[in-house]
PDB file of C-alpha atoms and ligand atoms in Angstrom:
ATOM      1  CA  MET A 204      25.022  -0.779  -0.636  1.00  0.00           C
ATOM      2  CA  LEU A 205      26.877  -2.199  -3.597  1.00  0.00           C
ATOM      3  CA  SER A 206      25.496  -5.699  -3.254  1.00  0.00           C
ATOM      4  CA  ALA A 207      21.985  -3.780  -3.326  1.00  0.00           C
ATOM      5  CA  LEU A 208      21.980  -2.270  -5.960  1.00  0.00           C
ATOM      6  CA  GLU A 209      23.381  -5.146  -7.699  1.00  0.00           C
ATOM      7  CA  GLN A 210      20.422  -6.934  -6.504  1.00  0.00           C
ATOM      8  CA  PHE A 211      17.895  -4.809  -7.405  1.00  0.00           C
ATOM      9  CA  ALA A 212      19.307  -4.376 -10.993  1.00  0.00           C
ATOM     10  CA  PRO A 213      21.898  -7.137 -11.568  1.00  0.00           C
ATOM     11  CA  LEU A 214      24.905  -6.654 -13.496  1.00  0.00           C
ATOM     12  CA  PRO A 215      23.780  -9.657 -15.822  1.00  0.00           C
ATOM     13  CA  LEU A 216      21.643  -7.938 -17.479  1.00  0.00           C
ATOM     14  CA  GLN A 217      23.364  -5.114 -18.940  1.00  0.00           C
ATOM     15  CA  GLU A 218      23.948  -4.436 -22.488  1.00  0.00           C
ATOM     16  CA  SER A 219      27.117  -6.149 -24.009  1.00  0.00           C
ATOM     17  CA  TRP A 220      28.565  -2.929 -25.175  1.00  0.00           C
ATOM     18  CA  ASP A 221      27.525  -1.496 -21.722  1.00  0.00           C
ATOM     19  CA  ASN A 222      30.173  -0.712 -19.006  1.00  0.00           C
ATOM     20  CA  ALA A 223      28.249  -0.596 -15.709  1.00  0.00           C
ATOM     21  CA  GLY A 224      29.167  -1.438 -12.011  1.00  0.00           C
ATOM     22  CA  LEU A 225      32.218  -0.376  -9.912  1.00  0.00           C
ATOM     23  CA  GLN A 226      33.249   2.487 -11.629  1.00  0.00           C
ATOM     24  CA  LEU A 227      36.414   3.941  -9.523  1.00  0.00           C
ATOM     25  CA  GLY A 228      37.299   3.523  -5.267  1.00  0.00           C
ATOM     26  CA  LEU A 229      38.240   1.189  -2.668  1.00  0.00           C
ATOM     27  CA  THR A 230      35.073  -1.170  -2.106  1.00  0.00           C
ATOM     28  CA  GLU A 231      35.846  -1.637   1.609  1.00  0.00           C
ATOM     29  CA  ALA A 232      35.091   2.006   2.402  1.00  0.00           C
ATOM     30  CA  GLU A 233      32.124   3.043   4.735  1.00  0.00           C
ATOM     31  CA  VAL A 234      29.190   5.056   3.553  1.00  0.00           C
ATOM     32  CA  SER A 235      29.511   8.254   4.495  1.00  0.00           C
ATOM     33  CA  GLY A 236      26.448   9.387   2.574  1.00  0.00           C
ATOM     34  CA  ALA A 237      25.510   8.730  -1.219  1.00  0.00           C
ATOM     35  CA  LEU A 238      24.797  11.155  -3.988  1.00  0.00           C
ATOM     36  CA  LEU A 239      22.208  10.480  -6.862  1.00  0.00           C
ATOM     37  CA  CYS A 240      22.444  11.485 -10.209  1.00  0.00           C
ATOM     38  CA  LEU A 241      22.250  10.595 -13.928  1.00  0.00           C
ATOM     39  CA  ASP A 242      25.619  11.514 -15.012  1.00  0.00           C
ATOM     40  CA  VAL A 243      29.453  11.987 -13.300  1.00  0.00           C
ATOM     41  CA  ASN A 244      31.342  15.380 -14.294  1.00  0.00           C
ATOM     42  CA  GLU A 245      33.373  17.136 -12.100  1.00  0.00           C
ATOM     43  CA  GLN A 246      31.054  19.126 -10.424  1.00  0.00           C
ATOM     44  CA  ILE A 247      29.337  16.290  -9.922  1.00  0.00           C
ATOM     45  CA  ILE A 248      31.832  14.937  -7.488  1.00  0.00           C
ATOM     46  CA  ASP A 249      32.510  19.029  -6.231  1.00  0.00           C
ATOM     47  CA  GLU A 250      28.593  18.523  -5.032  1.00  0.00           C
ATOM     48  CA  ALA A 251      29.836  14.902  -3.591  1.00  0.00           C
ATOM     49  CA  ILE A 252      32.641  16.783  -1.345  1.00  0.00           C
ATOM     50  CA  ARG A 253      29.891  19.617  -0.470  1.00  0.00           C
ATOM     51  CA  LYS A 254      27.724  17.548   0.827  1.00  0.00           C
ATOM     52  CA  ASP A 255      29.743  14.637   2.683  1.00  0.00           C
ATOM     53  CA  CYS A 256      29.231  11.956   0.370  1.00  0.00           C
ATOM     54  CA  ASN A 257      32.077   9.183  -0.195  1.00  0.00           C
ATOM     55  CA  LEU A 258      29.755   7.508  -2.988  1.00  0.00           C
ATOM     56  CA  VAL A 259      27.910   8.362  -6.003  1.00  0.00           C
ATOM     57  CA  VAL A 260      25.922   6.531  -7.732  1.00  0.00           C
ATOM     58  CA  SER A 261      24.943   7.199 -11.277  1.00  0.00           C
ATOM     59  CA  HIS A 262      22.900   5.746 -14.096  1.00  0.00           C
ATOM     60  CA  HIS A 263      25.781   6.551 -16.851  1.00  0.00           C
ATOM     61  CA  PRO A 264      29.011   5.210 -16.720  1.00  0.00           C
ATOM     62  CA  LEU A 265      31.976   7.674 -15.907  1.00  0.00           C
ATOM     63  CA  LEU A 266      34.043   5.071 -17.929  1.00  0.00           C
ATOM     64  CA  PHE A 267      33.084   3.222 -21.354  1.00  0.00           C
ATOM     65  CA  LYS A 268      36.445   2.448 -22.611  1.00  0.00           C
ATOM     66  CA  GLY A 269      39.978   2.210 -21.064  1.00  0.00           C
ATOM     67  CA  LEU A 270      41.534   5.365 -20.056  1.00  0.00           C
ATOM     68  CA  LYS A 271      45.354   4.586 -21.275  1.00  0.00           C
ATOM     69  CA  GLN A 272      46.183   7.439 -19.676  1.00  0.00           C
ATOM     70  CA  ILE A 273      44.798   9.831 -16.890  1.00  0.00           C
ATOM     71  CA  THR A 274      45.378  13.489 -17.147  1.00  0.00           C
ATOM     72  CA  ASP A 275      43.541  16.769 -17.590  1.00  0.00           C
ATOM     73  CA  ALA A 276      43.814  16.001 -20.739  1.00  0.00           C
ATOM     74  CA  ASP A 277      39.292  15.640 -20.549  1.00  0.00           C
ATOM     75  CA  TYR A 278      36.350  16.240 -18.365  1.00  0.00           C
ATOM     76  CA  VAL A 279      36.271  12.131 -17.827  1.00  0.00           C
ATOM     77  CA  GLN A 280      40.359  11.658 -16.927  1.00  0.00           C
ATOM     78  CA  ARG A 281      39.702  15.411 -14.984  1.00  0.00           C
ATOM     79  CA  THR A 282      36.971  13.224 -13.008  1.00  0.00           C
ATOM     80  CA  VAL A 283      38.869   9.922 -12.175  1.00  0.00           C
ATOM     81  CA  ILE A 284      41.200  12.452 -10.362  1.00  0.00           C
ATOM     82  CA  ARG A 285      39.285  15.018  -8.582  1.00  0.00           C
ATOM     83  CA  ALA A 286      37.004  11.411  -7.796  1.00  0.00           C
ATOM     84  CA  LEU A 287      39.768   9.744  -6.398  1.00  0.00           C
ATOM     85  CA  LYS A 288      41.694  12.318  -4.403  1.00  0.00           C
ATOM     86  CA  HIS A 289      38.822  12.728  -2.388  1.00  0.00           C
ATOM     87  CA  ASP A 290      38.507   9.166  -2.096  1.00  0.00           C
ATOM     88  CA  ILE A 291      35.304   8.658  -3.517  1.00  0.00           C
ATOM     89  CA  VAL A 292      34.041   5.643  -4.551  1.00  0.00           C
ATOM     90  CA  VAL A 293      31.952   5.588  -8.517  1.00  0.00           C
ATOM     91  CA  VAL A 294      28.840   3.030  -9.111  1.00  0.00           C
ATOM     92  CA  SER A 295      26.869   3.055 -11.830  1.00  0.00           C
ATOM     93  CA  MET A 296      23.715   0.830 -13.514  1.00  0.00           C
ATOM     94  CA  HIS A 297      22.765   1.540 -16.735  1.00  0.00           C
ATOM     95  CA  THR A 298      21.697  -0.883 -19.120  1.00  0.00           C
ATOM     96  CA  ASN A 299      21.315  -2.990 -16.175  1.00  0.00           C
ATOM     97  CA  MET A 300      18.841  -0.977 -14.546  1.00  0.00           C
ATOM     98  CA  ASP A 301      17.225  -0.081 -17.638  1.00  0.00           C
ATOM     99  CA  ASN A 302      16.267  -3.708 -18.154  1.00  0.00           C
ATOM    100  CA  ALA A 303      15.786  -4.672 -14.700  1.00  0.00           C
ATOM    101  CA  ARG A 304      11.782  -5.473 -13.418  1.00  0.00           C
ATOM    102  CA  GLY A 305      11.093  -2.300 -11.664  1.00  0.00           C
ATOM    103  CA  GLY A 306      13.993  -0.161 -13.308  1.00  0.00           C
ATOM    104  CA  VAL A 307      14.024   2.887 -15.281  1.00  0.00           C
ATOM    105  CA  ASN A 308      11.212   2.214 -16.686  1.00  0.00           C
ATOM    106  CA  TRP A 309       8.962   1.445 -14.179  1.00  0.00           C
ATOM    107  CA  LYS A 310       9.471   4.139 -12.706  1.00  0.00           C
ATOM    108  CA  ILE A 311       9.064   6.318 -16.045  1.00  0.00           C
ATOM    109  CA  ALA A 312       5.418   4.551 -16.023  1.00  0.00           C
ATOM    110  CA  GLU A 313       5.113   5.151 -12.241  1.00  0.00           C
ATOM    111  CA  ARG A 314       5.117   9.026 -13.129  1.00  0.00           C
ATOM    112  CA  LEU A 315       2.589   8.626 -15.757  1.00  0.00           C
ATOM    113  CA  GLY A 316       0.082   7.014 -13.152  1.00  0.00           C
ATOM    114  CA  ALA A 317      -0.053   3.561 -15.473  1.00  0.00           C
ATOM    115  CA  THR A 318       0.615  -0.143 -14.628  1.00  0.00           C
ATOM    116  CA  VAL A 319       3.296  -1.898 -15.880  1.00  0.00           C
ATOM    117  CA  LEU A 320       1.745  -4.660 -18.141  1.00  0.00           C
ATOM    118  CA  ASN A 321       4.529  -7.136 -19.247  1.00  0.00           C
ATOM    119  CA  ALA A 322       7.207  -7.900 -16.542  1.00  0.00           C
ATOM    120  CA  PRO A 323      10.014  -9.969 -16.955  1.00  0.00           C
ATOM    121  CA  ALA A 324      11.396 -13.681 -15.578  1.00  0.00           C
ATOM    122  CA  ASP A 325      13.990 -14.201 -12.987  1.00  0.00           C
ATOM    123  CA  GLY A 326      17.566 -13.401 -15.255  1.00  0.00           C
ATOM    124  CA  GLU A 327      15.328 -11.391 -17.893  1.00  0.00           C
ATOM    125  CA  ARG A 328      16.329  -8.894 -19.763  1.00  0.00           C
ATOM    126  CA  GLN A 329      13.597  -5.814 -20.412  1.00  0.00           C
ATOM    127  CA  PRO A 330      14.042  -3.407 -22.461  1.00  0.00           C
ATOM    128  CA  LEU A 331      10.506  -2.197 -23.871  1.00  0.00           C
ATOM    129  CA  VAL A 332       7.899  -1.958 -20.884  1.00  0.00           C
ATOM    130  CA  LEU A 333       4.437  -1.540 -21.562  1.00  0.00           C
ATOM    131  CA  ALA A 334       1.740   0.369 -19.506  1.00  0.00           C
ATOM    132  CA  ARG A 335      -1.753   0.931 -19.211  1.00  0.00           C
ATOM    133  CA  LEU A 336      -3.003   4.291 -18.608  1.00  0.00           C
ATOM    134  CA  ALA A 337      -5.592   4.271 -15.871  1.00  0.00           C
ATOM    135  CA  GLU A 338      -8.391   6.601 -18.628  1.00  0.00           C
ATOM    136  CA  PRO A 339      -7.798   6.499 -21.662  1.00  0.00           C
ATOM    137  CA  LEU A 340      -6.751   9.770 -23.676  1.00  0.00           C
ATOM    138  CA  ALA A 341      -6.275  11.926 -26.403  1.00  0.00           C
ATOM    139  CA  ALA A 342      -3.398  11.858 -27.777  1.00  0.00           C
ATOM    140  CA  ALA A 343      -3.380  16.194 -27.032  1.00  0.00           C
ATOM    141  CA  ASP A 344      -4.286  15.269 -24.337  1.00  0.00           C
ATOM    142  CA  PHE A 345      -1.276  12.404 -23.649  1.00  0.00           C
ATOM    143  CA  ILE A 346       1.181  14.602 -24.400  1.00  0.00           C
ATOM    144  CA  ALA A 347       0.336  17.188 -22.165  1.00  0.00           C
ATOM    145  CA  LEU A 348       0.257  15.028 -19.463  1.00  0.00           C
ATOM    146  CA  VAL A 349       4.121  13.813 -20.031  1.00  0.00           C
ATOM    147  CA  LYS A 350       4.943  17.396 -20.751  1.00  0.00           C
ATOM    148  CA  GLU A 351       3.513  17.920 -17.424  1.00  0.00           C
ATOM    149  CA  ARG A 352       5.015  15.349 -15.600  1.00  0.00           C
ATOM    150  CA  PHE A 353       8.822  15.059 -17.275  1.00  0.00           C
ATOM    151  CA  HIS A 354       8.483  18.915 -16.853  1.00  0.00           C
ATOM    152  CA  VAL A 355       9.178  19.517 -20.977  1.00  0.00           C
ATOM    153  CA  ALA A 356       8.376  22.619 -23.128  1.00  0.00           C
ATOM    154  CA  CYS A 357       8.150  20.853 -26.043  1.00  0.00           C
ATOM    155  CA  ALA A 358       8.355  17.207 -26.837  1.00  0.00           C
ATOM    156  CA  GLN A 359       8.794  15.786 -30.370  1.00  0.00           C
ATOM    157  CA  CYS A 360       5.926  14.164 -31.867  1.00  0.00           C
ATOM    158  CA  ASN A 361       4.568  12.959 -34.781  1.00  0.00           C
ATOM    159  CA  GLU A 362       1.045  13.373 -36.035  1.00  0.00           C
ATOM    160  CA  LEU A 363      -1.322  13.461 -33.366  1.00  0.00           C
ATOM    161  CA  LEU A 364      -3.410   9.426 -33.274  1.00  0.00           C
ATOM    162  CA  GLN A 365      -6.902   9.950 -33.992  1.00  0.00           C
ATOM    163  CA  ARG A 366      -7.282   7.144 -31.749  1.00  0.00           C
ATOM    164  CA  PRO A 367      -7.901   7.333 -28.077  1.00  0.00           C
ATOM    165  CA  VAL A 368      -4.473   6.443 -25.535  1.00  0.00           C
ATOM    166  CA  GLN A 369      -4.702   4.377 -23.264  1.00  0.00           C
ATOM    167  CA  THR A 370      -1.068   1.238 -23.743  1.00  0.00           C
ATOM    168  CA  VAL A 371       2.114   2.784 -23.557  1.00  0.00           C
ATOM    169  CA  ALA A 372       5.617   1.338 -24.471  1.00  0.00           C
ATOM    170  CA  ILE A 373       8.138   3.467 -22.658  1.00  0.00           C
ATOM    171  CA  CYS A 374      12.170   3.150 -23.364  1.00  0.00           C
ATOM    172  CA  GLY A 375      13.731   5.882 -21.266  1.00  0.00           C
ATOM    173  CA  GLY A 376      16.772   7.167 -22.826  1.00  0.00           C
ATOM    174  CA  ALA A 377      17.698   5.967 -26.350  1.00  0.00           C
ATOM    175  CA  GLY A 378      15.092   3.836 -27.815  1.00  0.00           C
ATOM    176  CA  ASP A 379      14.447   4.482 -30.808  1.00  0.00           C
ATOM    177  CA  PHE A 380      15.430   1.028 -31.996  1.00  0.00           C
ATOM    178  CA  LEU A 381      12.310  -0.409 -30.462  1.00  0.00           C
ATOM    179  CA  LEU A 382       9.523   1.927 -32.024  1.00  0.00           C
ATOM    180  CA  ASP A 383       9.173  -1.407 -34.214  1.00  0.00           C
ATOM    181  CA  GLU A 384       8.733  -3.233 -31.022  1.00  0.00           C
ATOM    182  CA  ALA A 385       6.338  -0.847 -29.385  1.00  0.00           C
ATOM    183  CA  VAL A 386       3.769  -1.198 -33.069  1.00  0.00           C
ATOM    184  CA  ALA A 387       4.253  -4.954 -33.286  1.00  0.00           C
ATOM    185  CA  GLN A 388       3.084  -5.206 -28.905  1.00  0.00           C
ATOM    186  CA  HIS A 389      -0.122  -2.603 -29.745  1.00  0.00           C
ATOM    187  CA  ALA A 390       0.739   0.163 -28.278  1.00  0.00           C
ATOM    188  CA  ASP A 391      -0.720   3.200 -28.770  1.00  0.00           C
ATOM    189  CA  ALA A 392       1.727   5.748 -27.745  1.00  0.00           C
ATOM    190  CA  PHE A 393       5.674   5.483 -27.414  1.00  0.00           C
ATOM    191  CA  ILE A 394       7.554   7.845 -25.637  1.00  0.00           C
ATOM    192  CA  THR A 395      11.846   7.618 -25.189  1.00  0.00           C
ATOM    193  CA  GLY A 396      14.798  10.180 -24.664  1.00  0.00           C
ATOM    194  CA  GLU A 397      15.461  10.651 -28.054  1.00  0.00           C
ATOM    195  CA  MET A 398      14.907   9.452 -31.933  1.00  0.00           C
ATOM    196  CA  HIS A 399      16.550  10.790 -35.065  1.00  0.00           C
ATOM    197  CA  TYR A 400      14.704  12.635 -38.195  1.00  0.00           C
ATOM    198  CA  HIS A 401      14.290   9.803 -40.236  1.00  0.00           C
ATOM    199  CA  GLN A 402      12.351   7.344 -37.805  1.00  0.00           C
ATOM    200  CA  TYR A 403       9.689   9.232 -37.845  1.00  0.00           C
ATOM    201  CA  PHE A 404       8.314   8.853 -40.646  1.00  0.00           C
ATOM    202  CA  GLY A 405       5.636   6.513 -41.904  1.00  0.00           C
ATOM    203  CA  TYR A 406       4.204   5.683 -38.022  1.00  0.00           C
ATOM    204  CA  GLU A 407       1.060   7.973 -39.145  1.00  0.00           C
ATOM    205  CA  GLN A 408      -1.784   6.938 -37.103  1.00  0.00           C
ATOM    206  CA  ARG A 409       0.185   3.790 -36.346  1.00  0.00           C
ATOM    207  CA  ILE A 410       1.591   4.998 -33.302  1.00  0.00           C
ATOM    208  CA  GLN A 411       2.088   8.075 -31.344  1.00  0.00           C
ATOM    209  CA  ILE A 412       5.409   9.055 -30.945  1.00  0.00           C
ATOM    210  CA  CYS A 413       6.202  11.225 -27.846  1.00  0.00           C
ATOM    211  CA  VAL A 414       9.887  12.804 -28.033  1.00  0.00           C
ATOM    212  CA  ILE A 415      10.487  14.223 -24.264  1.00  0.00           C
ATOM    213  CA  GLY A 416      14.651  14.672 -23.610  1.00  0.00           C
ATOM    214  CA  HIS A 417      17.361  11.877 -23.254  1.00  0.00           C
ATOM    215  CA  TYR A 418      17.984  13.296 -19.560  1.00  0.00           C
ATOM    216  CA  GLN A 419      14.531  14.014 -19.028  1.00  0.00           C
ATOM    217  CA  SER A 420      13.126  10.940 -19.598  1.00  0.00           C
ATOM    218  CA  GLU A 421      15.770   9.184 -16.966  1.00  0.00           C
ATOM    219  CA  GLN A 422      15.632  12.220 -14.590  1.00  0.00           C
ATOM    220  CA  TYR A 423      13.554   9.545 -12.041  1.00  0.00           C
ATOM    221  CA  THR A 424      15.812   7.373 -11.552  1.00  0.00           C
ATOM    222  CA  SER A 425      18.451   9.176  -8.874  1.00  0.00           C
ATOM    223  CA  GLN A 426      15.128   8.370  -7.261  1.00  0.00           C
ATOM    224  CA  LEU A 427      14.806   5.142  -7.946  1.00  0.00           C
ATOM    225  CA  PHE A 428      18.153   5.182  -7.131  1.00  0.00           C
ATOM    226  CA  ARG A 429      17.105   6.227  -3.381  1.00  0.00           C
ATOM    227  CA  ASP A 430      14.482   3.717  -3.228  1.00  0.00           C
ATOM    228  CA  VAL A 431      16.567   0.926  -3.787  1.00  0.00           C
ATOM    229  CA  ILE A 432      19.036   2.179  -1.403  1.00  0.00           C
ATOM    230  CA  ARG A 433      16.121   3.232   1.538  1.00  0.00           C
ATOM    231  CA  GLN A 434      14.142  -0.164   0.840  1.00  0.00           C
ATOM    232  CA  GLU A 435      17.846  -2.389   1.677  1.00  0.00           C
ATOM    233  CA  CYS A 436      20.556  -0.285   3.771  1.00  0.00           C
ATOM    234  CA  PRO A 437      18.277   2.138   5.708  1.00  0.00           C
ATOM    235  CA  GLY A 438      21.072   3.443   7.174  1.00  0.00           C
ATOM    236  CA  VAL A 439      22.674   5.064   4.584  1.00  0.00           C
ATOM    237  CA  ARG A 440      21.819   8.835   3.972  1.00  0.00           C
ATOM    238  CA  THR A 441      21.098   9.281   0.289  1.00  0.00           C
ATOM    239  CA  GLU A 442      20.904  13.034  -1.412  1.00  0.00           C
ATOM    240  CA  ILE A 443      19.750  13.592  -4.949  1.00  0.00           C
ATOM    241  CA  ALA A 444      21.708  16.082  -6.888  1.00  0.00           C
ATOM    242  CA  GLU A 445      21.231  19.129  -7.580  1.00  0.00           C
ATOM    243  CA  THR A 446      23.382  19.560 -10.440  1.00  0.00           C
ATOM    244  CA  ASN A 447      21.382  19.332 -13.313  1.00  0.00           C
ATOM    245  CA  THR A 448      23.698  17.376 -15.713  1.00  0.00           C
ATOM    246  CA  ASN A 449      22.013  17.806 -19.633  1.00  0.00           C
ATOM    247  CA  PRO A 450      24.624  18.745 -21.582  1.00  0.00           C
ATOM    248  CA  ILE A 451      21.657  20.082 -24.203  1.00  0.00           C
ATOM    249  CA  LEU A 452      20.037  23.480 -23.063  1.00  0.00           C
ATOM    250  CA  TYR A 453      16.832  24.399 -24.515  1.00  0.00           C
ATOM    251  CA  ILE A 454      17.841  28.167 -26.272  1.00  0.00           C
TER     252      ILE A 454
HETATM  253 ZN1   ZN B  38      20.424   7.012 -20.555  1.00  0.00          ZN
END
């Protein structure tokens, strides 16, 4: 199971600061069911228990840096305790999934009905996906499409582009560092999860920035996990988490 996921998104594709891979638990346990999610917290572990899943596959790692103690001091430590108490294994597929062929950004392109234009060679990272929409769209229509497909009430955009949008550069999550690369690749639009205020300046009529929220941009990663597991381990029951772990509320 772990090897099926790692075959799809090999761990060497992850960024140097990342900590993707097995987070906790015993590798020899037989999988009773896999709960698929973006983030791991206590509510997710509770859902795994309720649904008799002894494996949690998340996008964001539960553990980023070493724990010097495992107490009830914070949610990460409490989540570790709860998972171990219930023999739940946690695996995270993070930037290796972002950078993989067919990964997180490909899923975003698929949701837009767009065709991916660039594919990485074996073992190569692909942090930015370029995709082509079936039809060129006016910028306002493009933004409306993105909002509808990703269930976003409000996207953060720069001035509306006056030329049609057809080639879209995509980086789910915190993809702000790829904005200039998107411009260099002659994309009409750039979709990502989050950007800082000052980064919006100076791109008017160069590229349509469309920022839809970190969680929203990556929400279909659970479906991607399901697709891989169904393909490679058809006997394993998968459940897409119902717990919404987005810590940001839009009020
Ligand atoms: Zn993310």
